[in-house]
Short mmCIF file of C-alpha atoms in Angstrom, two decimals:
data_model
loop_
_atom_site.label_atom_id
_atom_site.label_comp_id
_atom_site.label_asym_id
_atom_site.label_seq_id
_atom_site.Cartn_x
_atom_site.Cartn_y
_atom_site.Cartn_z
CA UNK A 38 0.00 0.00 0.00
CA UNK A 39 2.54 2.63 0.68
CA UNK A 40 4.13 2.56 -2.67
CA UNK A 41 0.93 3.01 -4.25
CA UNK A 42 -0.36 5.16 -1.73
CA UNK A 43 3.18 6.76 -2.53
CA UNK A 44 2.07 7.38 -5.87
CA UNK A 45 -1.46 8.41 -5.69
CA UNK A 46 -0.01 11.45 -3.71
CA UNK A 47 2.55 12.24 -6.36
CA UNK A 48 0.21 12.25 -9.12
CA UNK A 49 -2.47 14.78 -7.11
CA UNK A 50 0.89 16.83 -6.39
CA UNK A 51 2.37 17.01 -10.05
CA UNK A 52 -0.92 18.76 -11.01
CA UNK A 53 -3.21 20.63 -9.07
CA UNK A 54 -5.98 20.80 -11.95
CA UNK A 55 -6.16 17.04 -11.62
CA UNK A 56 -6.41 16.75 -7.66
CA UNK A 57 -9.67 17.56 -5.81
CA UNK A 58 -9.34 18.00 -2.10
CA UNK A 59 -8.78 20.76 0.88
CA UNK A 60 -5.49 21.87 1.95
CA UNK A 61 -4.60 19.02 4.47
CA UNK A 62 -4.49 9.90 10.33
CA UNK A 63 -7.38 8.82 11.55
CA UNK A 64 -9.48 5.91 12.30
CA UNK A 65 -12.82 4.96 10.81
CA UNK A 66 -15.76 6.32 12.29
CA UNK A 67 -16.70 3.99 15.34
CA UNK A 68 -20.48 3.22 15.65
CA UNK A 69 -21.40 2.54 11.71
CA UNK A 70 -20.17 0.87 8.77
CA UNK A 71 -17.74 2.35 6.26
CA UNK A 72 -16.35 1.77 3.12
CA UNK A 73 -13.29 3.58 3.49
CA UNK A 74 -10.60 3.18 6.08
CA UNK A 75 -7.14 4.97 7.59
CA UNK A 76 -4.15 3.32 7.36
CA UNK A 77 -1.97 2.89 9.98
CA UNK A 78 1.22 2.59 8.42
CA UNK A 79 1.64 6.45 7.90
CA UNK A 80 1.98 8.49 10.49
CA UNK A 81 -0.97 10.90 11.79
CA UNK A 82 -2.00 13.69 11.39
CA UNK A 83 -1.82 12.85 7.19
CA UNK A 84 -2.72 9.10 6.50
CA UNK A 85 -3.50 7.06 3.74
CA UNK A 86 -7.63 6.55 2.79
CA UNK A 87 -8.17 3.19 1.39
CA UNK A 88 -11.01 1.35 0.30
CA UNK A 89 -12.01 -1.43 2.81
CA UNK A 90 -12.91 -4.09 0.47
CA UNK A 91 -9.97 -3.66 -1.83
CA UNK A 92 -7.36 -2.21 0.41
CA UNK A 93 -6.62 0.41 -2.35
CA UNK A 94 -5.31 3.36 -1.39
CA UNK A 95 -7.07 6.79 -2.97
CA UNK A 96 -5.16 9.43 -1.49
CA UNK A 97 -5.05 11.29 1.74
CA UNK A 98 -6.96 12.89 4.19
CA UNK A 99 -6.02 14.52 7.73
CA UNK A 100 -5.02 17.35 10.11
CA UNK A 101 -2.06 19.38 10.27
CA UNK A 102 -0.99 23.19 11.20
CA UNK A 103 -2.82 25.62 9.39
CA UNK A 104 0.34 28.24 8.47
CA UNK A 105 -1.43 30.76 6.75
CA UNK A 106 -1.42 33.68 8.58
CA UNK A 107 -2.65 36.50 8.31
CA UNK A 108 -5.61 34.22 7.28
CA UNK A 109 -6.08 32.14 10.06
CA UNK A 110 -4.86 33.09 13.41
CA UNK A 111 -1.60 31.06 14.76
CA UNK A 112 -2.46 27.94 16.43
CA UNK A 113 -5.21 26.92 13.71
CA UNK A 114 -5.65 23.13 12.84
CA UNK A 115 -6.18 22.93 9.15
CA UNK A 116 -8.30 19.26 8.03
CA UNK A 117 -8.11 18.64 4.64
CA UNK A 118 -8.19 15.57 1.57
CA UNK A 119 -6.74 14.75 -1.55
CA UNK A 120 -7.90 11.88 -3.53
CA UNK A 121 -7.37 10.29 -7.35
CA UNK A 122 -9.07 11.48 -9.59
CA UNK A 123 -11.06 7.62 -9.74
CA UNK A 124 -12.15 8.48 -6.17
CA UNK A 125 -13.88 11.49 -7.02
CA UNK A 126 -17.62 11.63 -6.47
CA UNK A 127 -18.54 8.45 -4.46
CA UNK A 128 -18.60 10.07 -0.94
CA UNK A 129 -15.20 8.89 -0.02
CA UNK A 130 -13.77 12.04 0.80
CA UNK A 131 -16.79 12.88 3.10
CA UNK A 132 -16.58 9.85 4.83
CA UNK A 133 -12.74 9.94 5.35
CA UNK A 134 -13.59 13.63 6.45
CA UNK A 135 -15.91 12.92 8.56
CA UNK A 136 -13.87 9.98 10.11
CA UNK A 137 -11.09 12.90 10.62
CA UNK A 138 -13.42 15.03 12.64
CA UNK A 139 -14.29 12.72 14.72
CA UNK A 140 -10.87 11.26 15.52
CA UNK A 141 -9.86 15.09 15.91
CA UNK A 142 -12.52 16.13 18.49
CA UNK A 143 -12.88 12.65 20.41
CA UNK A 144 -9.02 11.61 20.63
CA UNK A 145 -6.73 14.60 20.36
CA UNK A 146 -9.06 17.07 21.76
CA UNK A 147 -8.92 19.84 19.51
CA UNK A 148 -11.27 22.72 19.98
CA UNK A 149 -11.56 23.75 16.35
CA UNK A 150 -10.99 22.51 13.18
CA UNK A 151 -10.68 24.63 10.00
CA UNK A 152 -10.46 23.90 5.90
CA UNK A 153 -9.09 26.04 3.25
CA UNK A 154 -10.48 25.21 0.23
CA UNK A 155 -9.83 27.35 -3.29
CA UNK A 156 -13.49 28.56 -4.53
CA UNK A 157 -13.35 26.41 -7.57
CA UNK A 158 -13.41 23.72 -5.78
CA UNK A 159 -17.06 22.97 -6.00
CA UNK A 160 -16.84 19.28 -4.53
CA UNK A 161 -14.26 20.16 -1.30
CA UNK A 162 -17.24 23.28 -0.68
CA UNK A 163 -20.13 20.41 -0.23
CA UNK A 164 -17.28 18.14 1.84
CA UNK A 165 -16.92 21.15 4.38
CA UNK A 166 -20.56 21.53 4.46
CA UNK A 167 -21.35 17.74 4.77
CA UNK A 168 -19.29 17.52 7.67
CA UNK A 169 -20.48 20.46 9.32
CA UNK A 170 -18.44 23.13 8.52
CA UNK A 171 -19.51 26.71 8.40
CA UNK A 172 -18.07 28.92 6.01
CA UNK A 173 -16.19 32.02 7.93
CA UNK A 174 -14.40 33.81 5.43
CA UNK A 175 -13.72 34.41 1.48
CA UNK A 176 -10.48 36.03 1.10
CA UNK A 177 -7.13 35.96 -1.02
CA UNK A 178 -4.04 34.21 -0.06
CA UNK A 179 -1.28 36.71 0.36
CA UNK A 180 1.55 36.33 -2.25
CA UNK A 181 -0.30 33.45 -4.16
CA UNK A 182 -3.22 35.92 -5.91
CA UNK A 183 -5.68 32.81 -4.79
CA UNK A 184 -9.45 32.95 -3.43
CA UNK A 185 -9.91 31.17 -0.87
CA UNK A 186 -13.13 30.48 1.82
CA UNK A 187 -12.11 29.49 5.29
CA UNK A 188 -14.35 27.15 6.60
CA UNK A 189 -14.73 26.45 10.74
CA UNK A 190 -16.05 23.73 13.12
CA UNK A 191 -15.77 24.07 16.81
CA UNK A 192 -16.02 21.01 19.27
CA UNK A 193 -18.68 22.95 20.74
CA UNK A 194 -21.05 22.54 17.35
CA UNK A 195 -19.80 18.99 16.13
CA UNK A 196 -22.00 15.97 16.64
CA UNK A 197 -20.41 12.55 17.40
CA UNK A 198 -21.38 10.05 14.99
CA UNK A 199 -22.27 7.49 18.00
#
C-alpha cells in the first residue's frame, strides 16, 4: 500500500488541476459501517484513505498546522483531503472527512478545526458543508493571488457520529 499510496499522492501533487481536495491519520468512524478506512502505516495527522474491500489506497486525508497567517490566526488546525481522480464523487472524501473530525474532536481534543479550500473547488465546498463546517471567510491568499473560503467547526457545534 505505501508505494501506491506513494504514488497516488505524487500524481495529485504534479498537477493541481487534476487533484480535488482541501489543503490538508485517523481511524474509521466507530459506531457505523464504512467503506473507506485509515491506514496505519503512515503516520498521523496525514494518513492514507483506502477502500475497505480492496485495500486500495485513494489518497489522503487529515489534520495538520494551518500556516497561513494572516488568514487564520496562529495555532489553527487545518483538516483537509486529496484523492485520485477515480475516487472522485462516491462520498469517499466525506466519509474519510468525517472519520477525521471525529478522531480530531474525540481523541486529540482539539477545539476547532478549520479547511481552506480554493473557490473552484465545487466538490471540497459540499465536503466542508457535509461535515459540518460553516463557512467564515472568502479572502485571497497573500503572495499566491488565490481565493480562498475558510471554513470552521468548533467542538462545541460537532456531533459525534455514536
Amino acid at each position: 500500500v505505501a508505494s501506491h499510496a506513494a504514488s497516488v499522492f505524487a500524481s495529485n501533487s504534479a498537477a493541481t488541476s487534476a487533484s480535488r481536495g482541501a489543503s490538508a491519520g485517523s481511524q474509521p468512524h466507530r459506531g457505523r459501517p464504512t467503506s473507506t478506512s485509515m491506514s496505519t502505516e503512515r503516520t498521523p495527522p496525514w494518513t492514507a484513505a483506502e477502500i475497505v474491500e480492496t485495500g486500495q489506497c485513494i489518497g489522503f486525508v487529515g489534520i495538520s498546522p494551518a500556516e497561513i497567517e494572516p488568514i487564520v490566526p496562529p495555532g489553527s488546525t487545518e483538516i483537509g483531503w486529496r484523492l485520485a481522480r477515480a475516487a472522485w464523487g462516491r462520498g469517499y472524501a466525506t466519509e474519510a472527512a468525517a472519520a477525521v473530525v471525529d478522531w480530531a474532536f474525540s481523541t486529540v481534543q482539539l477545539k476547532r478545526l478549520i479547511a481552506v479550500v480554493q473557490l473552484d473547488n465545487l466538490a471540497s465546498h459540499r465536503v466542508a458543508d457535509k461535515i459540518g463546517m460553516r463557512r467564515e471567510q472568502r479572502t485571497i491568499v497573500p503572495g499566491l493571488g488565490v481565493w480562498v473560503d475558510v471554513y470552521e467547526l468548533g467542538q462545541a457545534n460537532w456531533q459525534a457520529p455514536y
